[in-house]
Structure formats: C-alpha cells, structure tokens
XYZ file of N, CA, C and O in Angstrom:
520
model
N -8.139 10.103 -8.220
C -7.665 9.472 -9.439
C -8.831 9.356 -10.419
O -9.909 8.928 -10.028
N -8.609 9.717 -11.685
C -9.678 9.561 -12.672
C -10.137 8.100 -12.747
O -9.324 7.194 -12.652
N -11.437 7.912 -12.917
C -11.991 6.568 -12.878
C -11.883 5.822 -14.191
O -11.549 4.655 -14.221
N -12.178 6.489 -15.294
C -12.188 5.802 -16.574
C -11.243 6.438 -17.572
O -10.674 7.504 -17.330
N -11.092 5.764 -18.704
C -10.192 6.254 -19.747
C -10.570 7.649 -20.227
O -9.704 8.507 -20.378
N -11.861 7.876 -20.449
C -12.305 9.170 -20.976
C -11.966 10.297 -20.001
O -11.475 11.360 -20.412
N -12.197 10.077 -18.711
C -11.891 11.099 -17.708
C -10.387 11.343 -17.626
O -9.924 12.478 -17.522
N -9.615 10.282 -17.688
C -8.160 10.393 -17.642
C -7.651 11.174 -18.852
O -6.834 12.087 -18.718
N -8.162 10.868 -20.031
C -7.756 11.566 -21.252
C -8.122 13.042 -21.163
O -7.316 13.914 -21.510
N -9.305 13.348 -20.675
C -9.706 14.762 -20.544
C -8.799 15.516 -19.585
O -8.439 16.656 -19.826
N -8.437 14.872 -18.505
C -7.554 15.523 -17.530
C -6.179 15.810 -18.146
O -5.617 16.885 -17.971
N -5.643 14.852 -18.866
C -4.333 15.034 -19.505
C -4.420 16.093 -20.609
O -3.498 16.901 -20.752
N -5.513 16.133 -21.339
C -5.688 17.169 -22.370
C -5.672 18.558 -21.749
O -5.088 19.487 -22.299
N -6.329 18.723 -20.592
C -6.365 20.027 -19.917
C -4.974 20.499 -19.502
O -4.708 21.684 -19.438
N -4.094 19.557 -19.207
C -2.737 19.919 -18.816
C -1.941 20.493 -19.982
O -1.018 21.260 -19.786
N -2.303 20.098 -21.201
C -1.547 20.544 -22.369
C -0.228 19.799 -22.434
O 0.135 19.025 -21.566
N 0.514 20.034 -23.487
C 1.836 19.450 -23.602
C 1.881 18.077 -24.240
O 2.951 17.568 -24.526
N 0.749 17.453 -24.466
C 0.717 16.144 -25.108
C 0.211 16.312 -26.527
O -0.831 16.918 -26.749
N 0.957 15.788 -27.471
C 0.590 15.881 -28.884
C -0.804 15.292 -29.082
O -1.105 14.197 -28.597
N -1.672 16.014 -29.782
C -3.054 15.560 -29.973
C -3.133 14.240 -30.730
O -4.119 13.522 -30.624
N -2.080 13.880 -31.471
C -2.071 12.604 -32.191
C -2.193 11.431 -31.228
O -2.755 10.390 -31.574
N -1.710 11.597 -30.020
C -1.814 10.535 -29.014
C -3.275 10.232 -28.726
O -3.666 9.075 -28.571
N -4.107 11.272 -28.688
C -5.518 11.087 -28.368
C -6.348 10.686 -29.584
O -7.431 10.132 -29.435
N -5.829 10.977 -30.769
C -6.565 10.699 -32.003
C -6.332 9.297 -32.548
O -7.103 8.825 -33.367
N -5.257 8.656 -32.122
C -4.911 7.322 -32.606
C -5.176 6.275 -31.521
O -4.451 6.212 -30.537
N -6.207 5.459 -31.689
C -6.560 4.482 -30.651
C -5.400 3.558 -30.251
O -5.232 3.253 -29.074
N -4.594 3.115 -31.230
C -3.496 2.205 -30.899
C -2.430 2.909 -30.056
O -1.871 2.337 -29.126
N -2.145 4.155 -30.392
C -1.172 4.930 -29.628
C -1.704 5.217 -28.227
O -0.975 5.088 -27.232
N -2.961 5.577 -28.149
C -3.590 5.846 -26.855
C -3.547 4.602 -25.966
O -3.271 4.685 -24.765
N -3.773 3.439 -26.571
C -3.731 2.181 -25.818
C -2.340 1.931 -25.228
O -2.201 1.374 -24.132
N -1.295 2.372 -25.916
C 0.066 2.221 -25.403
C 0.367 3.190 -24.262
O 1.103 2.868 -23.343
N -0.213 4.381 -24.310
C 0.089 5.440 -23.358
C -0.755 5.350 -22.083
O -0.280 5.695 -20.995
N -1.986 4.889 -22.195
C -2.894 4.860 -21.041
C -2.339 4.128 -19.809
O -2.487 4.630 -18.691
N -1.689 2.972 -19.960
C -1.163 2.313 -18.750
C -0.150 3.179 -17.995
O -0.162 3.212 -16.753
N 0.708 3.887 -18.700
C 1.686 4.756 -18.034
C 0.983 5.913 -17.334
O 1.338 6.278 -16.206
N -0.015 6.488 -17.986
C -0.766 7.583 -17.369
C -1.493 7.103 -16.119
O -1.480 7.767 -15.088
N -2.122 5.931 -16.216
C -2.807 5.373 -15.053
C -1.813 5.149 -13.909
O -2.113 5.403 -12.747
N -0.622 4.662 -14.246
C 0.412 4.431 -13.242
C 0.816 5.713 -12.538
O 0.995 5.732 -11.311
N 0.955 6.800 -13.300
C 1.297 8.092 -12.707
C 0.231 8.536 -11.708
O 0.547 8.968 -10.594
N -1.017 8.443 -12.109
C -2.097 8.883 -11.221
C -2.276 7.941 -10.033
O -2.622 8.375 -8.940
N -1.999 6.655 -10.224
C -2.059 5.715 -9.112
C -0.972 6.044 -8.088
O -1.217 6.017 -6.878
N 0.227 6.392 -8.558
C 1.306 6.769 -7.646
C 0.908 8.004 -6.848
O 1.145 8.078 -5.635
N 0.305 8.973 -7.502
C -0.149 10.175 -6.798
C -1.218 9.841 -5.760
O -1.196 10.353 -4.643
N -2.144 8.978 -6.131
C -3.245 8.639 -5.230
C -2.775 7.826 -4.028
O -3.402 7.865 -2.971
N -1.661 7.103 -4.157
C -1.211 6.245 -3.060
C -0.185 6.935 -2.155
O 0.301 6.330 -1.204
N 0.109 8.207 -2.425
C 1.062 8.948 -1.596
C 0.548 9.044 -0.159
O -0.620 9.316 0.073
N 1.430 8.786 0.788
C 1.083 8.927 2.205
C 1.915 10.051 2.800
O 3.141 10.011 2.739
N 1.254 11.017 3.400
C 1.929 12.154 4.018
C 2.739 11.685 5.219
O 2.301 10.832 5.976
N 3.909 12.240 5.354
C 4.762 11.931 6.505
C 4.746 13.126 7.445
O 5.776 13.734 7.724
N 3.563 13.481 7.905
C 3.380 14.654 8.763
C 4.356 14.641 9.923
O 4.569 13.620 10.569
N 4.955 15.788 10.152
C 5.871 15.934 11.266
C 7.310 15.583 10.932
O 8.210 15.877 11.703
N 7.550 14.950 9.796
C 8.913 14.605 9.397
C 9.350 15.560 8.293
O 8.829 15.541 7.190
N 10.314 16.399 8.607
C 10.806 17.379 7.651
C 12.063 16.886 6.951
O 12.877 16.177 7.533
N 12.202 17.294 5.714
C 13.472 17.111 5.031
C 14.473 18.056 5.672
O 14.090 19.081 6.243
N 15.746 17.760 5.555
C 16.770 18.661 6.073
C 17.621 19.236 4.948
O 18.509 20.043 5.200
N 17.340 18.833 3.740
C 18.125 19.273 2.586
C 17.491 20.510 1.948
O 16.313 20.799 2.170
N 18.273 21.220 1.136
C 17.674 22.338 0.405
C 16.687 21.806 -0.632
O 16.875 20.716 -1.178
N 15.642 22.555 -0.885
C 14.606 22.161 -1.842
C 14.305 23.350 -2.735
O 14.230 24.487 -2.267
N 14.149 23.079 -4.011
C 13.704 24.110 -4.940
C 12.412 23.618 -5.570
O 12.267 22.434 -5.862
N 11.458 24.512 -5.713
C 10.165 24.172 -6.290
C 10.003 24.832 -7.645
O 9.570 25.977 -7.714
N 10.350 24.125 -8.728
C 10.127 24.698 -10.052
C 8.661 24.554 -10.440
O 8.021 23.557 -10.110
N 8.127 25.555 -11.107
C 6.727 25.486 -11.536
C 6.514 26.383 -12.735
O 7.302 27.282 -13.007
N 5.442 26.141 -13.441
C 5.043 27.009 -14.539
C 4.057 28.048 -14.033
O 3.233 27.751 -13.169
N 4.141 29.239 -14.580
C 3.256 30.312 -14.095
C 1.792 30.114 -14.488
O 0.918 30.796 -13.975
N 1.528 29.142 -15.365
C 0.151 28.859 -15.777
C -0.206 27.380 -15.595
O -1.034 26.841 -16.314
N 0.405 26.726 -14.629
C 0.156 25.304 -14.384
C -1.206 25.135 -13.723
O -1.418 25.627 -12.616
N -2.134 24.424 -14.377
C -3.468 24.250 -13.783
C -3.484 23.251 -12.634
O -4.453 23.180 -11.889
N -2.417 22.477 -12.447
C -2.369 21.466 -11.396
C -1.666 21.944 -10.130
O -1.881 21.390 -9.067
N -0.764 22.932 -10.269
C -0.001 23.394 -9.106
C 0.256 24.888 -9.242
O 1.114 25.304 -10.021
N -0.492 25.678 -8.510
C -0.301 27.129 -8.570
C 1.029 27.505 -7.927
O 1.607 26.732 -7.146
N 1.512 28.688 -8.217
C 2.749 29.175 -7.600
C 2.617 29.149 -6.082
O 3.534 28.720 -5.371
N 1.460 29.546 -5.565
C 1.239 29.550 -4.117
C 1.326 28.140 -3.538
O 1.871 27.935 -2.444
N 0.780 27.150 -4.245
C 0.847 25.769 -3.773
C 2.285 25.263 -3.756
O 2.705 24.580 -2.813
N 3.047 25.604 -4.771
C 4.448 25.182 -4.817
C 5.241 25.873 -3.717
O 6.095 25.257 -3.071
N 4.967 27.143 -3.470
C 5.662 27.854 -2.385
C 5.413 27.194 -1.036
O 6.272 27.215 -0.157
N 4.261 26.572 -0.872
C 3.936 25.900 0.393
C 4.816 24.672 0.625
O 4.915 24.183 1.753
N 5.479 24.165 -0.411
C 6.383 23.038 -0.234
C 7.502 23.376 0.741
O 8.083 22.485 1.359
N 7.808 24.655 0.878
C 8.853 25.085 1.795
C 8.594 24.666 3.236
O 9.527 24.583 4.044
N 7.352 24.390 3.561
C 6.990 23.956 4.910
C 7.444 22.527 5.198
O 7.345 22.053 6.328
N 7.951 21.830 4.181
C 8.327 20.422 4.327
C 9.828 20.205 4.446
O 10.300 19.074 4.351
N 10.583 21.285 4.635
C 12.019 21.158 4.842
C 12.500 22.162 5.884
O 11.950 23.257 5.984
N 13.503 21.734 6.641
C 14.148 22.675 7.552
C 15.342 23.318 6.847
O 15.978 24.212 7.377
N 15.644 22.836 5.662
C 16.720 23.402 4.851
C 16.220 24.607 4.071
O 15.064 25.022 4.183
N 17.089 25.149 3.261
C 16.730 26.302 2.433
C 15.663 25.892 1.415
O 15.627 24.753 0.954
N 14.804 26.828 1.100
C 13.767 26.582 0.093
C 13.622 27.810 -0.791
O 13.676 28.943 -0.305
N 13.453 27.544 -2.083
C 13.123 28.638 -2.988
C 12.256 28.108 -4.112
O 12.312 26.935 -4.467
N 11.443 28.994 -4.629
C 10.578 28.677 -5.754
C 11.195 29.281 -6.998
O 11.727 30.388 -6.956
N 11.135 28.560 -8.106
C 11.609 29.099 -9.388
C 10.443 28.980 -10.353
O 9.988 27.885 -10.662
N 9.922 30.122 -10.776
C 8.753 30.153 -11.656
C 9.214 30.360 -13.096
O 9.939 31.310 -13.405
N 8.765 29.465 -13.962
C 9.055 29.532 -15.394
C 7.786 29.909 -16.142
O 6.679 29.661 -15.648
N 7.921 30.469 -17.314
C 6.744 30.715 -18.135
C 6.258 29.371 -18.662
O 7.058 28.503 -19.010
N 4.954 29.192 -18.655
C 4.389 27.967 -19.196
C 3.421 27.305 -18.247
O 3.194 27.766 -17.131
N 2.889 26.204 -18.726
C 1.910 25.460 -17.955
C 2.543 24.287 -17.234
O 3.688 24.353 -16.783
N 1.815 23.178 -17.163
C 2.263 22.002 -16.439
C 3.535 21.415 -17.056
O 4.358 20.831 -16.366
N 3.704 21.585 -18.361
C 4.863 21.043 -19.053
C 5.872 22.128 -19.386
O 6.498 22.124 -20.441
N 6.082 23.065 -18.457
C 7.045 24.153 -18.648
C 8.435 23.609 -18.958
O 9.238 24.251 -19.615
N 8.717 22.408 -18.488
C 10.021 21.798 -18.685
C 10.368 21.673 -20.175
O 11.532 21.808 -20.555
N 9.373 21.439 -21.010
C 9.628 21.287 -22.445
C 10.337 22.503 -23.027
O 11.171 22.361 -23.919
N 9.996 23.685 -22.543
C 10.586 24.916 -23.074
C 11.760 25.426 -22.245
O 12.409 26.401 -22.638
N 12.028 24.812 -21.105
C 13.064 25.323 -20.195
C 13.987 24.210 -19.692
O 14.485 24.278 -18.567
N 14.230 23.206 -20.522
C 15.006 22.042 -20.092
C 16.379 22.418 -19.560
O 16.784 21.969 -18.480
N 17.105 23.239 -20.283
C 18.457 23.602 -19.862
C 18.448 24.395 -18.554
O 19.286 24.183 -17.684
N 17.487 25.291 -18.422
C 17.406 26.092 -17.189
C 17.082 25.224 -15.971
O 17.645 25.419 -14.891
N 16.168 24.271 -16.155
C 15.799 23.393 -15.047
C 16.978 22.476 -14.699
O 17.274 22.256 -13.526
N 17.679 21.982 -15.719
C 18.851 21.138 -15.466
C 19.909 21.924 -14.687
O 20.513 21.401 -13.744
N 20.132 23.181 -15.041
C 21.099 24.015 -14.321
C 20.652 24.243 -12.883
O 21.471 24.232 -11.959
N 19.365 24.418 -12.685
C 18.815 24.613 -11.351
C 19.104 23.398 -10.470
O 19.556 23.524 -9.330
N 18.888 22.216 -11.007
C 19.148 20.978 -10.262
C 20.649 20.813 -10.033
O 21.089 20.493 -8.926
N 21.436 21.047 -11.069
C 22.891 20.937 -10.946
C 23.436 21.849 -9.853
O 24.313 21.471 -9.094
N 22.901 23.060 -9.765
C 23.359 24.021 -8.760
C 23.060 23.569 -7.333
O 23.710 24.025 -6.399
N 22.083 22.695 -7.154
C 21.739 22.210 -5.817
C 22.609 21.039 -5.372
O 22.697 20.744 -4.193
N 23.236 20.373 -6.332
C 24.027 19.198 -5.992
C 25.343 19.595 -5.347
O 25.979 20.558 -5.769
N 25.766 18.837 -4.348
C 27.093 19.101 -3.794
C 28.137 18.888 -4.887
O 27.928 18.094 -5.803
N 29.254 19.570 -4.806
C 30.289 19.495 -5.839
C 30.699 18.056 -6.123
O 30.858 17.658 -7.272
N 30.841 17.244 -5.097
C 31.258 15.863 -5.272
C 30.216 15.047 -6.027
O 30.551 14.201 -6.843
N 28.943 15.307 -5.777
C 27.874 14.530 -6.420
C 27.851 14.746 -7.914
O 27.449 13.872 -8.654
N 28.298 15.901 -8.367
C 28.299 16.185 -9.796
C 29.261 15.326 -10.576
O 29.162 15.205 -11.777
N 30.211 14.674 -9.886
C 31.200 13.851 -10.563
C 30.828 12.378 -10.561
O 31.483 11.579 -11.215
N 29.817 11.993 -9.847
C 29.437 10.593 -9.766
C 29.068 10.090 -11.153
O 28.309 10.712 -11.880
N 29.628 8.950 -11.518
C 29.290 8.330 -12.793
C 30.119 8.828 -13.969
O 30.018 8.288 -15.043
N 30.927 9.822 -13.773
C 31.764 10.296 -14.872
C 33.004 9.423 -14.981
O 33.552 8.963 -13.993
N 33.467 9.254 -16.192
C 34.680 8.474 -16.410
C 35.880 9.231 -15.853
O 35.970 10.453 -15.979
N 36.759 8.486 -15.226
C 37.983 9.090 -14.696
C 39.106 8.850 -15.686
O 39.173 7.783 -16.304
N 40.011 9.807 -15.804
C 41.129 9.589 -16.720
C 41.956 8.384 -16.253
O 42.160 8.194 -15.057
N 42.392 7.602 -17.184
C 43.194 6.429 -16.846
C 44.625 6.845 -16.498
O 45.197 7.714 -17.131
N 45.169 6.173 -15.482
C 46.576 6.425 -15.138
C 47.482 5.387 -15.787
O 48.685 5.478 -15.736
N 46.878 4.376 -16.415
C 47.634 3.337 -17.092
C 47.643 3.608 -18.590
O 46.845 3.069 -19.333
N 48.550 4.435 -19.013
C 48.625 4.789 -20.427
C 49.603 3.834 -21.107
O 50.748 3.700 -20.675
N 49.119 3.141 -22.132
C 50.030 2.210 -22.803
C 51.203 2.970 -23.435
O 51.039 4.073 -23.925
N 52.337 2.367 -23.391
C 53.470 3.108 -23.912
C 54.394 2.275 -24.590
O 55.268 2.266 -25.234
C-alpha cells in the first residue's frame, strides 16, 4: 500500500483514467484521497483462501495495456475456480471499462442464471382497476 499522499497520487496517475483536474485542485484531491486510500487498504488486507476453490463460472475481464494486471496474471485467476473460466481482453489500460461499459455489462449479464436477471424488476400488476 502506498505510504503517503504523493506516492498514492503517483500510482493513480500511472494507471490513467483519472481526470488531471483531480490532481491539480487541492480541494478536490482532498475529497478523493480517502476513497483511494480505502481501495488500497482493502487490497492490502486481502487474505488468500488457499485450497478453497470457487465452484461458479468466472470471467476475467482486463485491458490489454493494464499496468496493474497483465493478461497472463488475469488468466491465472482460472486456478481459483473449479467452474468454467475465461478471460476477456479489451483494448485499453486499467480503466478499460470506461470505453467498454456496454460490452462488460453484457459479459456479466451472460454469466447470470436466467432467474437472477429478473431479480428486482417490477412485476406486472394483476390488480387492474376497472
């Protein structure tokens, strides 16, 4: 985990995808830094569950130029499930999602069981006033 604000900002800048105005405006940066620190703290506190595999299908989306997770590293995620695994490589860096939102949403939707796709949707009423 980055130790100080300057190191954290440099790391996020290297990832790309963040508007430079965030780094140029001290008040805006002050609002964003706690969330960034929280993200890196969550990553640093992850505990491996060695020997326990997922049983569900897993897809590993990644950008072909992501400096934080190479395609090979994402492909290795397949070792953590006994279910089906596939990698989906998009053009872009760490924030490939910005340019491929609809494609990534479709990818996730395709993995959901048919019934799960209906959760939370309004059901037509059978009590029609007449």
